[in-house]
Amino acid sequence: MAWFSGLFSGKKRYSQRQMKELVEVPRALPKSTARGGEPRSDTLPRFHGTASDQLHRSRGSALERARFRLRSAFTPSQPVRSARMFAGRMEVLKTLIRSIEDQQLHVILYGDRGIGKTSLLHILAQLAREARYIVRYGSCGEGVEFTEMFRAILKDIPLLYHIDYEPTSVEIEEGKSLADLLPDGPLTVTMVSDILAKLAGTRVLIVLDEFDRAESQAFRRAIAELIKNLSDRSVRVQIVIAGVAANLTELIEHIPSIRRNILGLQVPSMNSTEIDELISNGQEACGLTFEQEAKALIAAAAYGSPYIASLLCQNAGLAAVERGANSVARQDAAQAIHQAVDEIEHRVSSRSLHYIARAYEDGHASNLGMLARAALHSSGRLLPHQSDMVLGEGKGADFVSMIGDKYGLTRPIADDPEGAFQFCEEGVPVYMWMRLAQDKLTAEDYDISALDRMAS
Ligand SMILES: Nc1ncnc2c1ncn2[C@@H]1O[C@H](COP(=O)(O)OP(=O)(O)OP(=O)(O)O)[C@@H](O)[C@H]1O
Ligand SMILES: [Mg+2]
């Protein structure tokens, strides 16, 4: 904004036409440069819509509209925010609501990347707002700090809900918030909980997403202490923490003192009905029809992951539109898997790609793909019995350790009660499973049950 006001407030005066030129993006690229120079604008690829989400008038065919709608029908790189696009998860939501409302517990929601934690939190927040909770959603970054975060949270809670202030008091008329009661300087857990303990006439839900990214031990410990304080004093504030973890201990390793006051809830993989619902919601929103075979292939490759399902549906939908079809066929779903492998590969470190290539050269591609699939289904945990199912009775544990020792791809999960392992890098299991899906599932005569037989 600064440069913008500077532009118009400076001494130089601009004519109306000059002003228009300054603020307006040119409507079209300059037509033709007859000989050499810039390429002709009509040969360049174009955006299909405008930044205000409108389709160009000349591009309004049914297929173009479907392509356009695919953007919001499936959003693999963003969480779902609307109830209309939110599939399944009824049990998780019921448990969340019960724990918050009836048991007044704080909740730790954990699970693998892309399993749907943030989407769930958005819907939970909407439902809580409907029930007139004050909801504050915050995403923790690496450098998150207690003082900064809680000043912002308390700023969103009107002083009206402080038991010591009359609704007609001057401070409330002035629109003050609980943050106005805070002293300057760093905040302590006691300061924050003393103020929150004075809440009346409302309930507050504080959602802390991406908790695993908070590197500061002091921050994690302060949150634990706050949860303990709020629980001991029956304060009308509940905290929901969410983060990537293979087990609950991993997420709260430094804060075991709060275990009695929290519900640890793992977000499970989606079942086939839920994946079906995800596809149906998207299908309705984009206007394309997903043929049965395409749906079956997508569901098999997604293997319970809403992220993979969403990515494949979007890619498959685009592939159908590209070939001028208004229904998504098996071939589009197969193409979507190939494309997903390429896309996901870019997100894996070159170190891991190097060792994966070596392990594949040594003949472990199929076993690694199946292990990756098993890990994706259990929040990133590789349990000894699952490894045995893939590799044969008694062979799983040795193979998983060997993969760790020789290629550095796996490691034991600290303090895991069942002695589980995990892949060392987040994106690796999705990548290895998609590689196997590409090899096996996209073959014309694929048989999903054959894949399951490989694992038994
Ligand atoms: N219930 C759902 N219905 C439809 N799509 C979903 C649902 N849950 C997740 N998705 C889709 O799956 C993808 C991942 O979801 P989300 O971002 O919520 O996961 P996450 O667990 O928060 O991931 P991360 O660990 O990376 O933060 C998104 O594309 C989202 O659109
Ligand atoms: Mg998330």
Tab-separated table of C-alpha atoms and ligand atoms in Angstrom:
chain	number	residue	atom	x	y	z
A	1	MET	CA	0.000	0.000	0.000
A	2	ALA	CA	2.858	2.358	0.862
A	3	TRP	CA	4.131	2.587	-2.719
A	4	PHE	CA	0.594	2.947	-3.932
A	5	SER	CA	-0.212	6.056	-1.897
A	6	GLY	CA	3.255	7.420	-2.630
A	7	LEU	CA	2.519	7.147	-6.310
A	8	PHE	CA	-0.506	9.419	-6.120
A	9	SER	CA	0.473	11.752	-3.311
A	10	GLY	CA	3.808	12.851	-4.737
A	11	LYS	CA	4.361	16.187	-6.444
A	12	LYS	CA	4.079	14.885	-9.976
A	13	ARG	CA	0.551	15.183	-11.338
A	14	TYR	CA	-0.853	12.549	-13.661
A	15	SER	CA	-3.571	12.993	-16.265
A	16	GLN	CA	-6.637	10.729	-15.965
A	17	ARG	CA	-5.446	8.614	-18.851
A	18	GLN	CA	-1.981	8.218	-17.307
A	19	MET	CA	-3.535	7.232	-13.983
A	20	LYS	CA	-5.656	4.621	-15.739
A	21	GLU	CA	-2.594	3.191	-17.436
A	22	LEU	CA	-0.742	3.065	-14.145
A	23	VAL	CA	-3.380	1.117	-12.279
A	24	GLU	CA	-4.778	-1.042	-15.033
A	25	VAL	CA	-3.168	-4.191	-16.230
A	26	PRO	CA	-3.100	-4.071	-20.048
A	27	ARG	CA	-6.191	-5.778	-21.437
A	28	ALA	CA	-4.307	-7.820	-23.977
A	29	LEU	CA	-0.772	-8.490	-24.938
A	30	PRO	CA	0.302	-6.396	-27.915
A	31	LYS	CA	-0.868	-8.075	-31.093
A	32	SER	CA	1.682	-9.443	-33.504
A	33	THR	CA	5.133	-8.257	-34.025
A	34	ALA	CA	5.245	-8.838	-37.665
A	35	ARG	CA	8.845	-9.905	-37.980
A	36	GLY	CA	10.841	-11.346	-35.099
A	37	GLY	CA	10.585	-9.731	-31.676
A	38	GLU	CA	7.867	-10.896	-29.303
A	39	PRO	CA	5.719	-13.887	-30.201
A	40	ARG	CA	2.195	-13.265	-31.421
A	41	SER	CA	-0.187	-13.093	-28.463
A	42	ASP	CA	-2.730	-15.388	-30.116
A	43	THR	CA	-0.252	-18.289	-30.091
A	44	LEU	CA	0.389	-18.069	-26.341
A	45	PRO	CA	-1.455	-20.254	-23.852
A	46	ARG	CA	-3.995	-18.267	-21.836
A	47	PHE	CA	-5.426	-18.313	-18.343
A	48	HIS	CA	-8.899	-19.835	-18.559
A	49	GLY	CA	-10.515	-17.479	-16.066
A	50	THR	CA	-9.892	-14.140	-14.451
A	51	ALA	CA	-8.421	-13.407	-11.056
A	52	SER	CA	-11.918	-12.652	-9.801
A	53	ASP	CA	-12.901	-16.245	-10.595
A	54	GLN	CA	-14.942	-15.416	-13.698
A	55	LEU	CA	-14.717	-17.385	-16.893
A	56	HIS	CA	-13.825	-15.428	-19.999
A	57	ARG	CA	-17.044	-14.882	-21.904
A	58	SER	CA	-15.637	-16.471	-25.027
A	59	ARG	CA	-14.616	-19.580	-23.102
A	60	GLY	CA	-17.928	-20.558	-21.632
A	61	SER	CA	-18.467	-24.019	-23.164
A	62	ALA	CA	-19.753	-26.751	-20.855
A	63	LEU	CA	-16.314	-28.370	-20.743
A	64	GLU	CA	-14.580	-25.090	-19.996
A	65	ARG	CA	-17.015	-24.539	-17.162
A	66	ALA	CA	-16.265	-28.034	-15.854
A	67	ARG	CA	-12.515	-27.362	-16.023
A	68	PHE	CA	-13.039	-24.144	-14.154
A	69	ARG	CA	-15.165	-25.759	-11.470
A	70	LEU	CA	-12.651	-28.569	-10.950
A	71	ARG	CA	-10.506	-26.039	-9.068
A	72	SER	CA	-12.949	-25.813	-6.227
A	73	ALA	CA	-14.492	-29.265	-6.576
A	74	PHE	CA	-11.196	-30.919	-5.585
A	75	THR	CA	-8.596	-28.934	-3.663
A	76	PRO	CA	-5.584	-31.215	-3.087
A	77	SER	CA	-3.372	-28.368	-1.980
A	78	GLN	CA	-5.864	-26.758	0.374
A	79	PRO	CA	-7.999	-27.959	3.235
A	80	VAL	CA	-11.751	-28.165	2.739
A	81	ARG	CA	-13.549	-25.175	4.215
A	82	SER	CA	-17.149	-25.669	3.160
A	83	ALA	CA	-19.504	-28.198	4.699
A	84	ARG	CA	-20.781	-28.976	1.176
A	85	MET	CA	-17.393	-30.304	0.066
A	86	PHE	CA	-16.589	-32.027	3.344
A	87	ALA	CA	-16.915	-35.812	3.100
A	88	GLY	CA	-17.453	-38.354	5.861
A	89	ARG	CA	-15.736	-38.036	9.260
A	90	MET	CA	-19.014	-38.201	11.151
A	91	GLU	CA	-17.587	-40.361	13.951
A	92	VAL	CA	-14.528	-38.143	14.445
A	93	LEU	CA	-16.722	-35.036	14.556
A	94	LYS	CA	-19.139	-36.624	17.019
A	95	THR	CA	-16.256	-37.629	19.288
A	96	LEU	CA	-14.745	-34.158	19.066
A	97	ILE	CA	-18.028	-32.455	19.925
A	98	ARG	CA	-18.775	-34.883	22.764
A	99	SER	CA	-15.341	-34.380	24.318
A	100	ILE	CA	-15.521	-30.621	24.072
A	101	GLU	CA	-19.139	-30.168	25.071
A	102	ASP	CA	-19.863	-32.940	27.558
A	103	GLN	CA	-16.509	-33.902	28.993
A	104	GLN	CA	-14.911	-30.490	28.655
A	105	LEU	CA	-11.650	-32.033	27.688
A	106	HIS	CA	-8.901	-30.477	25.655
A	107	VAL	CA	-8.154	-32.391	22.459
A	108	ILE	CA	-5.038	-33.407	20.604
A	109	LEU	CA	-5.842	-34.372	17.037
A	110	TYR	CA	-3.005	-36.185	15.362
A	111	GLY	CA	-2.373	-38.018	12.150
A	112	ASP	CA	-0.306	-38.216	9.038
A	113	ARG	CA	0.176	-35.414	6.542
A	114	GLY	CA	-2.829	-34.908	4.297
A	115	ILE	CA	-5.152	-37.105	6.329
A	116	GLY	CA	-7.602	-34.215	6.789
A	117	LYS	CA	-6.813	-32.620	10.175
A	118	THR	CA	-7.146	-28.991	9.068
A	119	SER	CA	-10.316	-29.717	7.079
A	120	LEU	CA	-11.822	-31.302	10.190
A	121	LEU	CA	-10.794	-28.320	12.298
A	122	HIS	CA	-12.416	-25.873	9.878
A	123	ILE	CA	-15.702	-27.755	10.029
A	124	LEU	CA	-15.462	-28.142	13.813
A	125	ALA	CA	-14.853	-24.396	14.092
A	126	GLN	CA	-17.946	-23.684	11.975
A	127	LEU	CA	-20.084	-25.977	14.104
A	128	ALA	CA	-18.760	-24.410	17.298
A	129	ARG	CA	-19.459	-20.899	15.978
A	130	GLU	CA	-22.998	-21.994	15.166
A	131	ALA	CA	-23.272	-22.974	18.840
A	132	ARG	CA	-22.029	-19.454	19.691
A	133	TYR	CA	-18.593	-20.430	20.888
A	134	ILE	CA	-15.903	-17.832	20.331
A	135	VAL	CA	-13.470	-19.729	18.122
A	136	ARG	CA	-9.895	-18.678	17.534
A	137	TYR	CA	-7.959	-20.678	14.917
A	138	GLY	CA	-4.195	-20.266	14.907
A	139	SER	CA	-1.539	-22.010	12.869
A	140	CYS	CA	1.781	-22.544	14.635
A	141	GLY	CA	4.887	-21.670	12.662
A	142	GLU	CA	8.470	-22.530	13.576
A	143	GLY	CA	8.968	-19.288	15.475
A	144	VAL	CA	5.613	-19.182	17.245
A	145	GLU	CA	5.692	-17.474	20.633
A	146	PHE	CA	3.329	-17.714	23.549
A	147	THR	CA	3.111	-13.958	24.194
A	148	GLU	CA	2.380	-12.962	20.622
A	149	MET	CA	-0.123	-15.758	20.072
A	150	PHE	CA	-2.099	-15.154	23.254
A	151	ARG	CA	-2.184	-11.388	22.876
A	152	ALA	CA	-3.826	-11.979	19.478
A	153	ILE	CA	-6.242	-14.566	20.891
A	154	LEU	CA	-7.323	-12.392	23.824
A	155	LYS	CA	-7.837	-9.480	21.444
A	156	ASP	CA	-10.652	-11.474	19.846
A	157	ILE	CA	-12.517	-11.951	23.132
A	158	PRO	CA	-14.703	-8.936	23.989
A	159	LEU	CA	-14.501	-7.590	27.504
A	160	LEU	CA	-18.262	-8.086	27.604
A	161	TYR	CA	-17.589	-11.668	28.677
A	162	HIS	CA	-15.397	-10.700	31.646
A	163	ILE	CA	-17.332	-11.302	34.846
A	164	ASP	CA	-16.118	-8.067	36.476
A	165	TYR	CA	-17.458	-5.727	33.805
A	166	GLU	CA	-21.066	-4.556	33.562
A	167	PRO	CA	-22.479	-4.645	30.014
A	168	THR	CA	-23.023	-0.864	30.227
A	169	SER	CA	-19.482	-0.054	31.378
A	170	VAL	CA	-17.449	2.464	29.426
A	171	GLU	CA	-14.762	-0.071	28.520
A	172	ILE	CA	-17.311	-2.379	26.913
A	173	GLU	CA	-18.927	0.499	25.038
A	174	GLU	CA	-15.470	1.387	23.768
A	175	GLY	CA	-15.221	-2.127	22.306
A	176	LYS	CA	-12.328	-3.238	24.491
A	177	SER	CA	-11.178	-6.832	24.683
A	178	LEU	CA	-9.457	-9.095	27.221
A	179	ALA	CA	-6.131	-8.106	25.619
A	180	ASP	CA	-6.616	-4.612	27.040
A	181	LEU	CA	-6.214	-6.065	30.539
A	182	LEU	CA	-2.763	-7.444	29.784
A	183	PRO	CA	0.368	-5.714	31.003
A	184	ASP	CA	3.104	-4.768	28.528
A	185	GLY	CA	5.966	-7.167	27.969
A	186	PRO	CA	6.151	-10.943	27.915
A	187	LEU	CA	3.097	-12.879	29.110
A	188	THR	CA	3.199	-15.758	31.553
A	189	VAL	CA	0.835	-18.702	31.650
A	190	THR	CA	-0.500	-17.453	34.988
A	191	MET	CA	-1.358	-14.018	33.582
A	192	VAL	CA	-3.274	-15.564	30.688
A	193	SER	CA	-5.092	-18.168	32.764
A	194	ASP	CA	-6.020	-15.598	35.441
A	195	ILE	CA	-7.763	-13.508	32.792
A	196	LEU	CA	-9.412	-16.486	31.081
A	197	ALA	CA	-10.679	-17.704	34.471
A	198	LYS	CA	-12.883	-14.602	34.574
A	199	LEU	CA	-14.837	-15.562	31.468
A	200	ALA	CA	-18.597	-15.848	31.861
A	201	GLY	CA	-21.534	-16.172	29.498
A	202	THR	CA	-19.595	-17.760	26.667
A	203	ARG	CA	-17.215	-20.565	25.838
A	204	VAL	CA	-13.993	-20.207	23.909
A	205	LEU	CA	-12.397	-22.748	21.619
A	206	ILE	CA	-8.749	-22.189	20.795
A	207	VAL	CA	-7.492	-24.243	17.863
A	208	LEU	CA	-3.727	-24.590	17.463
A	209	ASP	CA	-3.041	-26.274	14.138
A	210	GLU	CA	0.396	-27.483	12.943
A	211	PHE	CA	1.577	-27.825	16.540
A	212	ASP	CA	4.411	-30.102	15.374
A	213	ARG	CA	5.971	-27.119	13.600
A	214	ALA	CA	6.382	-25.166	16.834
A	215	GLU	CA	10.056	-25.676	17.547
A	216	SER	CA	10.231	-23.800	20.816
A	217	GLN	CA	10.222	-26.091	23.834
A	218	ALA	CA	9.182	-23.087	25.915
A	219	PHE	CA	6.066	-22.629	23.752
A	220	ARG	CA	5.080	-26.299	23.964
A	221	ARG	CA	5.622	-26.337	27.715
A	222	ALA	CA	3.613	-23.130	28.166
A	223	ILE	CA	0.666	-24.659	26.271
A	224	ALA	CA	0.829	-27.771	28.465
A	225	GLU	CA	0.899	-25.667	31.589
A	226	LEU	CA	-2.016	-23.581	30.311
A	227	ILE	CA	-4.077	-26.713	29.610
A	228	LYS	CA	-3.343	-27.924	33.147
A	229	ASN	CA	-4.307	-24.561	34.673
A	230	LEU	CA	-7.501	-24.247	32.638
A	231	SER	CA	-8.564	-27.797	33.554
A	232	ASP	CA	-7.813	-27.416	37.263
A	233	ARG	CA	-9.847	-24.216	37.452
A	234	SER	CA	-12.705	-25.385	35.180
A	235	VAL	CA	-12.221	-22.374	32.926
A	236	ARG	CA	-14.648	-22.001	30.000
A	237	VAL	CA	-11.866	-22.311	27.453
A	238	GLN	CA	-10.837	-25.419	25.593
A	239	ILE	CA	-7.823	-25.978	23.454
A	240	VAL	CA	-7.667	-28.223	20.406
A	241	ILE	CA	-4.142	-28.997	19.254
A	242	ALA	CA	-3.510	-30.633	15.880
A	243	GLY	CA	-0.342	-31.888	14.316
A	244	VAL	CA	1.440	-34.455	12.225
A	245	ALA	CA	2.520	-37.413	14.303
A	246	ALA	CA	2.570	-41.149	14.038
A	247	ASN	CA	1.552	-41.442	17.661
A	248	LEU	CA	0.295	-39.174	20.393
A	249	THR	CA	3.485	-39.429	22.427
A	250	GLU	CA	5.417	-38.006	19.514
A	251	LEU	CA	3.316	-34.844	19.559
A	252	ILE	CA	3.244	-34.287	23.300
A	253	GLU	CA	6.559	-35.921	24.215
A	254	HIS	CA	7.517	-33.042	26.461
A	255	ILE	CA	4.163	-32.484	28.017
A	256	PRO	CA	3.061	-35.790	29.546
A	257	SER	CA	1.668	-34.049	32.645
A	258	ILE	CA	-1.537	-33.186	30.820
A	259	ARG	CA	-2.532	-36.666	29.749
A	260	ARG	CA	-5.450	-36.854	32.170
A	261	ASN	CA	-6.883	-33.610	30.879
A	262	ILE	CA	-6.852	-34.381	27.208
A	263	LEU	CA	-8.397	-36.622	24.643
A	264	GLY	CA	-5.889	-37.881	22.090
A	265	LEU	CA	-7.706	-38.508	18.842
A	266	GLN	CA	-6.098	-40.018	15.796
A	267	VAL	CA	-7.595	-39.051	12.436
A	268	PRO	CA	-7.942	-42.388	10.658
A	269	SER	CA	-7.750	-43.110	6.959
A	270	MET	CA	-11.039	-42.679	5.159
A	271	ASN	CA	-13.087	-45.782	4.507
A	272	SER	CA	-14.367	-46.546	1.015
A	273	THR	CA	-17.762	-44.942	1.676
A	274	GLU	CA	-16.049	-41.710	2.693
A	275	ILE	CA	-13.811	-41.685	-0.387
A	276	ASP	CA	-16.913	-42.329	-2.478
A	277	GLU	CA	-18.607	-39.345	-0.861
A	278	LEU	CA	-15.540	-37.165	-1.556
A	279	ILE	CA	-15.734	-38.119	-5.241
A	280	SER	CA	-19.527	-37.620	-5.394
A	281	ASN	CA	-19.321	-34.159	-3.793
A	282	GLY	CA	-16.672	-33.101	-6.301
A	283	GLN	CA	-18.550	-34.663	-9.183
A	284	GLU	CA	-21.636	-32.639	-8.331
A	285	ALA	CA	-19.614	-29.459	-7.983
A	286	CYS	CA	-17.773	-29.739	-11.310
A	287	GLY	CA	-20.515	-31.271	-13.430
A	288	LEU	CA	-18.382	-34.147	-14.771
A	289	THR	CA	-19.406	-37.761	-14.241
A	290	PHE	CA	-16.851	-40.183	-12.835
A	291	GLU	CA	-17.360	-43.609	-14.384
A	292	GLN	CA	-17.433	-46.584	-12.042
A	293	GLU	CA	-14.070	-47.943	-13.225
A	294	ALA	CA	-12.406	-44.571	-12.771
A	295	LYS	CA	-13.814	-44.286	-9.257
A	296	ALA	CA	-12.593	-47.779	-8.392
A	297	LEU	CA	-9.091	-47.008	-9.635
A	298	ILE	CA	-8.931	-43.695	-7.766
A	299	ALA	CA	-10.223	-45.296	-4.558
A	300	ALA	CA	-7.680	-48.130	-4.821
A	301	ALA	CA	-4.808	-45.721	-5.315
A	302	ALA	CA	-6.026	-43.304	-2.629
A	303	TYR	CA	-6.156	-46.183	-0.149
A	304	GLY	CA	-7.972	-44.055	2.424
A	305	SER	CA	-6.027	-40.819	1.875
A	306	PRO	CA	-8.301	-37.841	1.132
A	307	TYR	CA	-5.268	-35.953	-0.179
A	308	ILE	CA	-4.453	-38.607	-2.789
A	309	ALA	CA	-8.136	-39.000	-3.703
A	310	SER	CA	-8.514	-35.263	-4.173
A	311	LEU	CA	-5.307	-34.972	-6.230
A	312	LEU	CA	-6.221	-37.876	-8.503
A	313	CYS	CA	-9.797	-36.673	-8.996
A	314	GLN	CA	-8.629	-33.219	-10.021
A	315	ASN	CA	-5.973	-34.574	-12.377
A	316	ALA	CA	-8.372	-37.139	-13.847
A	317	GLY	CA	-11.070	-34.510	-14.338
A	318	LEU	CA	-8.628	-32.265	-16.176
A	319	ALA	CA	-7.470	-35.188	-18.322
A	320	ALA	CA	-11.086	-35.881	-19.329
A	321	VAL	CA	-11.693	-32.217	-20.191
A	322	GLU	CA	-8.463	-32.119	-22.215
A	323	ARG	CA	-9.743	-34.922	-24.430
A	324	GLY	CA	-13.134	-33.251	-24.772
A	325	ALA	CA	-15.070	-35.768	-22.658
A	326	ASN	CA	-17.606	-34.912	-20.009
A	327	SER	CA	-17.208	-38.161	-18.148
A	328	VAL	CA	-14.032	-39.282	-16.418
A	329	ALA	CA	-12.964	-42.704	-17.626
A	330	ARG	CA	-10.481	-45.241	-16.331
A	331	GLN	CA	-7.823	-43.958	-18.734
A	332	ASP	CA	-8.109	-40.489	-17.177
A	333	ALA	CA	-7.666	-41.929	-13.692
A	334	ALA	CA	-4.599	-43.874	-14.904
A	335	GLN	CA	-3.147	-40.709	-16.412
A	336	ALA	CA	-3.833	-38.924	-13.133
A	337	ILE	CA	-1.700	-41.493	-11.286
A	338	HIS	CA	1.218	-41.003	-13.702
A	339	GLN	CA	0.962	-37.266	-13.283
A	340	ALA	CA	0.752	-37.559	-9.483
A	341	VAL	CA	4.023	-39.526	-9.438
A	342	ASP	CA	5.741	-36.713	-11.336
A	343	GLU	CA	4.282	-34.053	-9.073
A	344	ILE	CA	5.053	-35.824	-5.813
A	345	GLU	CA	8.594	-36.662	-6.937
A	346	HIS	CA	9.435	-32.941	-6.868
A	347	ARG	CA	8.588	-32.832	-3.187
A	348	VAL	CA	10.953	-35.648	-2.183
A	349	SER	CA	14.536	-34.708	-1.316
A	350	SER	CA	17.224	-35.688	-3.814
A	351	ARG	CA	18.901	-37.682	-1.039
A	352	SER	CA	15.810	-39.853	-0.541
A	353	LEU	CA	15.286	-40.177	-4.308
A	354	HIS	CA	18.862	-41.408	-4.624
A	355	TYR	CA	18.430	-44.089	-1.960
A	356	ILE	CA	14.993	-45.092	-3.238
A	357	ALA	CA	16.552	-45.599	-6.691
A	358	ARG	CA	19.285	-47.775	-5.148
A	359	ALA	CA	16.759	-49.838	-3.185
A	360	TYR	CA	14.712	-50.316	-6.368
A	361	GLU	CA	17.827	-51.420	-8.263
A	362	ASP	CA	18.375	-53.963	-5.524
A	363	GLY	CA	14.908	-55.383	-6.234
A	364	HIS	CA	12.952	-53.927	-3.300
A	365	ALA	CA	10.482	-51.768	-5.263
A	366	SER	CA	7.453	-53.920	-4.688
A	367	ASN	CA	8.080	-54.561	-0.986
A	368	LEU	CA	8.819	-50.903	-0.370
A	369	GLY	CA	5.660	-49.848	-2.208
A	370	MET	CA	3.546	-52.218	-0.128
A	371	LEU	CA	5.229	-51.121	3.111
A	372	ALA	CA	4.592	-47.512	2.161
A	373	ARG	CA	0.941	-48.339	1.529
A	374	ALA	CA	0.689	-50.006	4.941
A	375	ALA	CA	2.318	-46.988	6.611
A	376	LEU	CA	-0.107	-44.606	4.878
A	377	HIS	CA	-2.972	-46.571	6.316
A	378	SER	CA	-1.747	-46.336	9.899
A	379	SER	CA	-0.756	-42.693	10.220
A	380	GLY	CA	2.789	-43.282	9.080
A	381	ARG	CA	3.479	-46.102	11.552
A	382	LEU	CA	5.056	-49.290	10.300
A	383	LEU	CA	4.006	-51.985	12.719
A	384	PRO	CA	5.937	-55.255	12.925
A	385	HIS	CA	2.878	-57.360	12.069
A	386	GLN	CA	2.134	-55.187	9.002
A	387	SER	CA	5.681	-55.624	7.781
A	388	ASP	CA	5.273	-59.363	8.278
A	389	MET	CA	2.081	-59.267	6.220
A	390	VAL	CA	3.973	-57.676	3.352
A	391	LEU	CA	7.164	-59.680	3.627
A	392	GLY	CA	6.148	-62.966	5.181
A	393	GLU	CA	5.931	-64.178	8.765
A	394	GLY	CA	8.989	-63.216	10.845
A	395	LYS	CA	10.724	-61.339	8.011
A	396	GLY	CA	9.179	-57.878	8.397
A	397	ALA	CA	11.247	-56.471	11.275
A	398	ASP	CA	14.603	-57.433	9.702
A	399	PHE	CA	13.635	-55.976	6.349
A	400	VAL	CA	12.457	-52.685	7.860
A	401	SER	CA	15.704	-52.326	9.872
A	402	MET	CA	17.756	-53.184	6.787
A	403	ILE	CA	15.942	-50.457	4.807
A	404	GLY	CA	16.918	-48.073	7.589
A	405	ASP	CA	20.548	-49.208	7.890
A	406	LYS	CA	21.373	-49.611	4.225
A	407	TYR	CA	19.333	-46.851	2.595
A	408	GLY	CA	18.439	-44.573	5.527
A	409	LEU	CA	14.770	-44.668	4.552
A	410	THR	CA	13.215	-45.834	7.856
A	411	ARG	CA	13.810	-45.286	11.564
A	412	PRO	CA	12.211	-46.480	14.815
A	413	ILE	CA	9.604	-44.140	16.338
A	414	ALA	CA	10.814	-42.912	19.710
A	415	ASP	CA	8.844	-44.342	22.672
A	416	ASP	CA	6.430	-46.183	20.435
A	417	PRO	CA	4.605	-48.704	22.623
A	418	GLU	CA	4.412	-51.260	19.796
A	419	GLY	CA	7.941	-50.810	18.491
A	420	ALA	CA	6.761	-49.222	15.260
A	421	PHE	CA	9.008	-47.680	12.602
A	422	GLN	CA	8.336	-44.782	10.280
A	423	PHE	CA	9.754	-43.530	7.003
A	424	CYS	CA	12.390	-40.847	7.623
A	425	GLU	CA	10.952	-38.330	5.212
A	426	GLU	CA	7.332	-37.240	5.127
A	427	GLY	CA	6.648	-37.430	1.399
A	428	VAL	CA	8.408	-40.748	0.870
A	429	PRO	CA	5.571	-43.203	1.630
A	430	VAL	CA	3.102	-41.390	-0.681
A	431	TYR	CA	5.723	-41.318	-3.411
A	432	MET	CA	6.700	-44.995	-3.136
A	433	TRP	CA	3.081	-46.116	-2.960
A	434	MET	CA	2.162	-43.998	-5.992
A	435	ARG	CA	5.111	-45.516	-7.897
A	436	LEU	CA	3.770	-48.990	-7.161
A	437	ALA	CA	0.218	-47.911	-8.005
A	438	GLN	CA	1.583	-46.602	-11.292
A	439	ASP	CA	3.254	-49.931	-12.054
A	440	LYS	CA	0.444	-52.219	-10.955
A	441	LEU	CA	-2.914	-50.442	-10.894
A	442	THR	CA	-2.658	-48.590	-14.162
A	443	ALA	CA	-2.053	-51.780	-16.129
A	444	GLU	CA	-5.082	-52.515	-18.322
A	445	ASP	CA	-5.858	-55.806	-16.574
A	446	TYR	CA	-5.161	-54.651	-13.036
A	447	ASP	CA	-6.752	-56.558	-10.217
A	448	ILE	CA	-6.948	-54.743	-6.902
A	449	SER	CA	-7.450	-57.938	-4.947
A	450	ALA	CA	-4.144	-59.233	-6.371
A	451	LEU	CA	-2.464	-56.302	-4.725
A	452	ASP	CA	-4.074	-57.164	-1.417
A	453	ARG	CA	-2.988	-60.773	-1.814
A	454	MET	CA	0.588	-59.531	-2.132
A	455	ALA	CA	0.232	-58.289	1.405
A	456	SER	CA	-0.984	-61.476	2.980
B	1	LIG	N1	-13.363	-34.654	4.882
B	1	LIG	C1	-12.842	-34.306	3.703
B	1	LIG	N2	-13.617	-34.194	2.607
B	1	LIG	C2	-13.092	-33.876	1.407
B	1	LIG	N3	-11.787	-33.652	1.200
B	1	LIG	C3	-10.967	-33.759	2.252
B	1	LIG	C4	-11.442	-34.079	3.551
B	1	LIG	N4	-10.389	-34.118	4.387
B	1	LIG	C5	-9.314	-33.799	3.653
B	1	LIG	N5	-9.664	-33.578	2.386
B	1	LIG	C6	-8.724	-33.205	1.306
B	1	LIG	O1	-7.476	-33.810	1.608
B	1	LIG	C7	-6.412	-32.890	1.497
B	1	LIG	C8	-5.652	-32.778	2.798
B	1	LIG	O2	-6.507	-32.254	3.795
B	1	LIG	P1	-5.993	-31.357	4.998
B	1	LIG	O3	-5.191	-30.225	4.489
B	1	LIG	O4	-7.182	-31.056	5.831
B	1	LIG	O5	-5.041	-32.412	5.722
B	1	LIG	P2	-4.021	-32.194	6.930
B	1	LIG	O6	-4.067	-33.435	7.725
B	1	LIG	O7	-4.336	-30.931	7.644
B	1	LIG	O8	-2.663	-32.068	6.152
B	1	LIG	P3	-1.282	-31.458	6.704
B	1	LIG	O9	-0.759	-32.426	7.672
B	1	LIG	O10	-0.426	-31.359	5.475
B	1	LIG	O11	-1.571	-30.112	7.316
B	1	LIG	C9	-7.029	-31.599	1.023
B	1	LIG	O12	-6.910	-31.614	-0.339
B	1	LIG	C10	-8.473	-31.686	1.297
B	1	LIG	O13	-9.134	-31.033	0.271
B	2	MG	MG	-3.166	-29.207	8.012
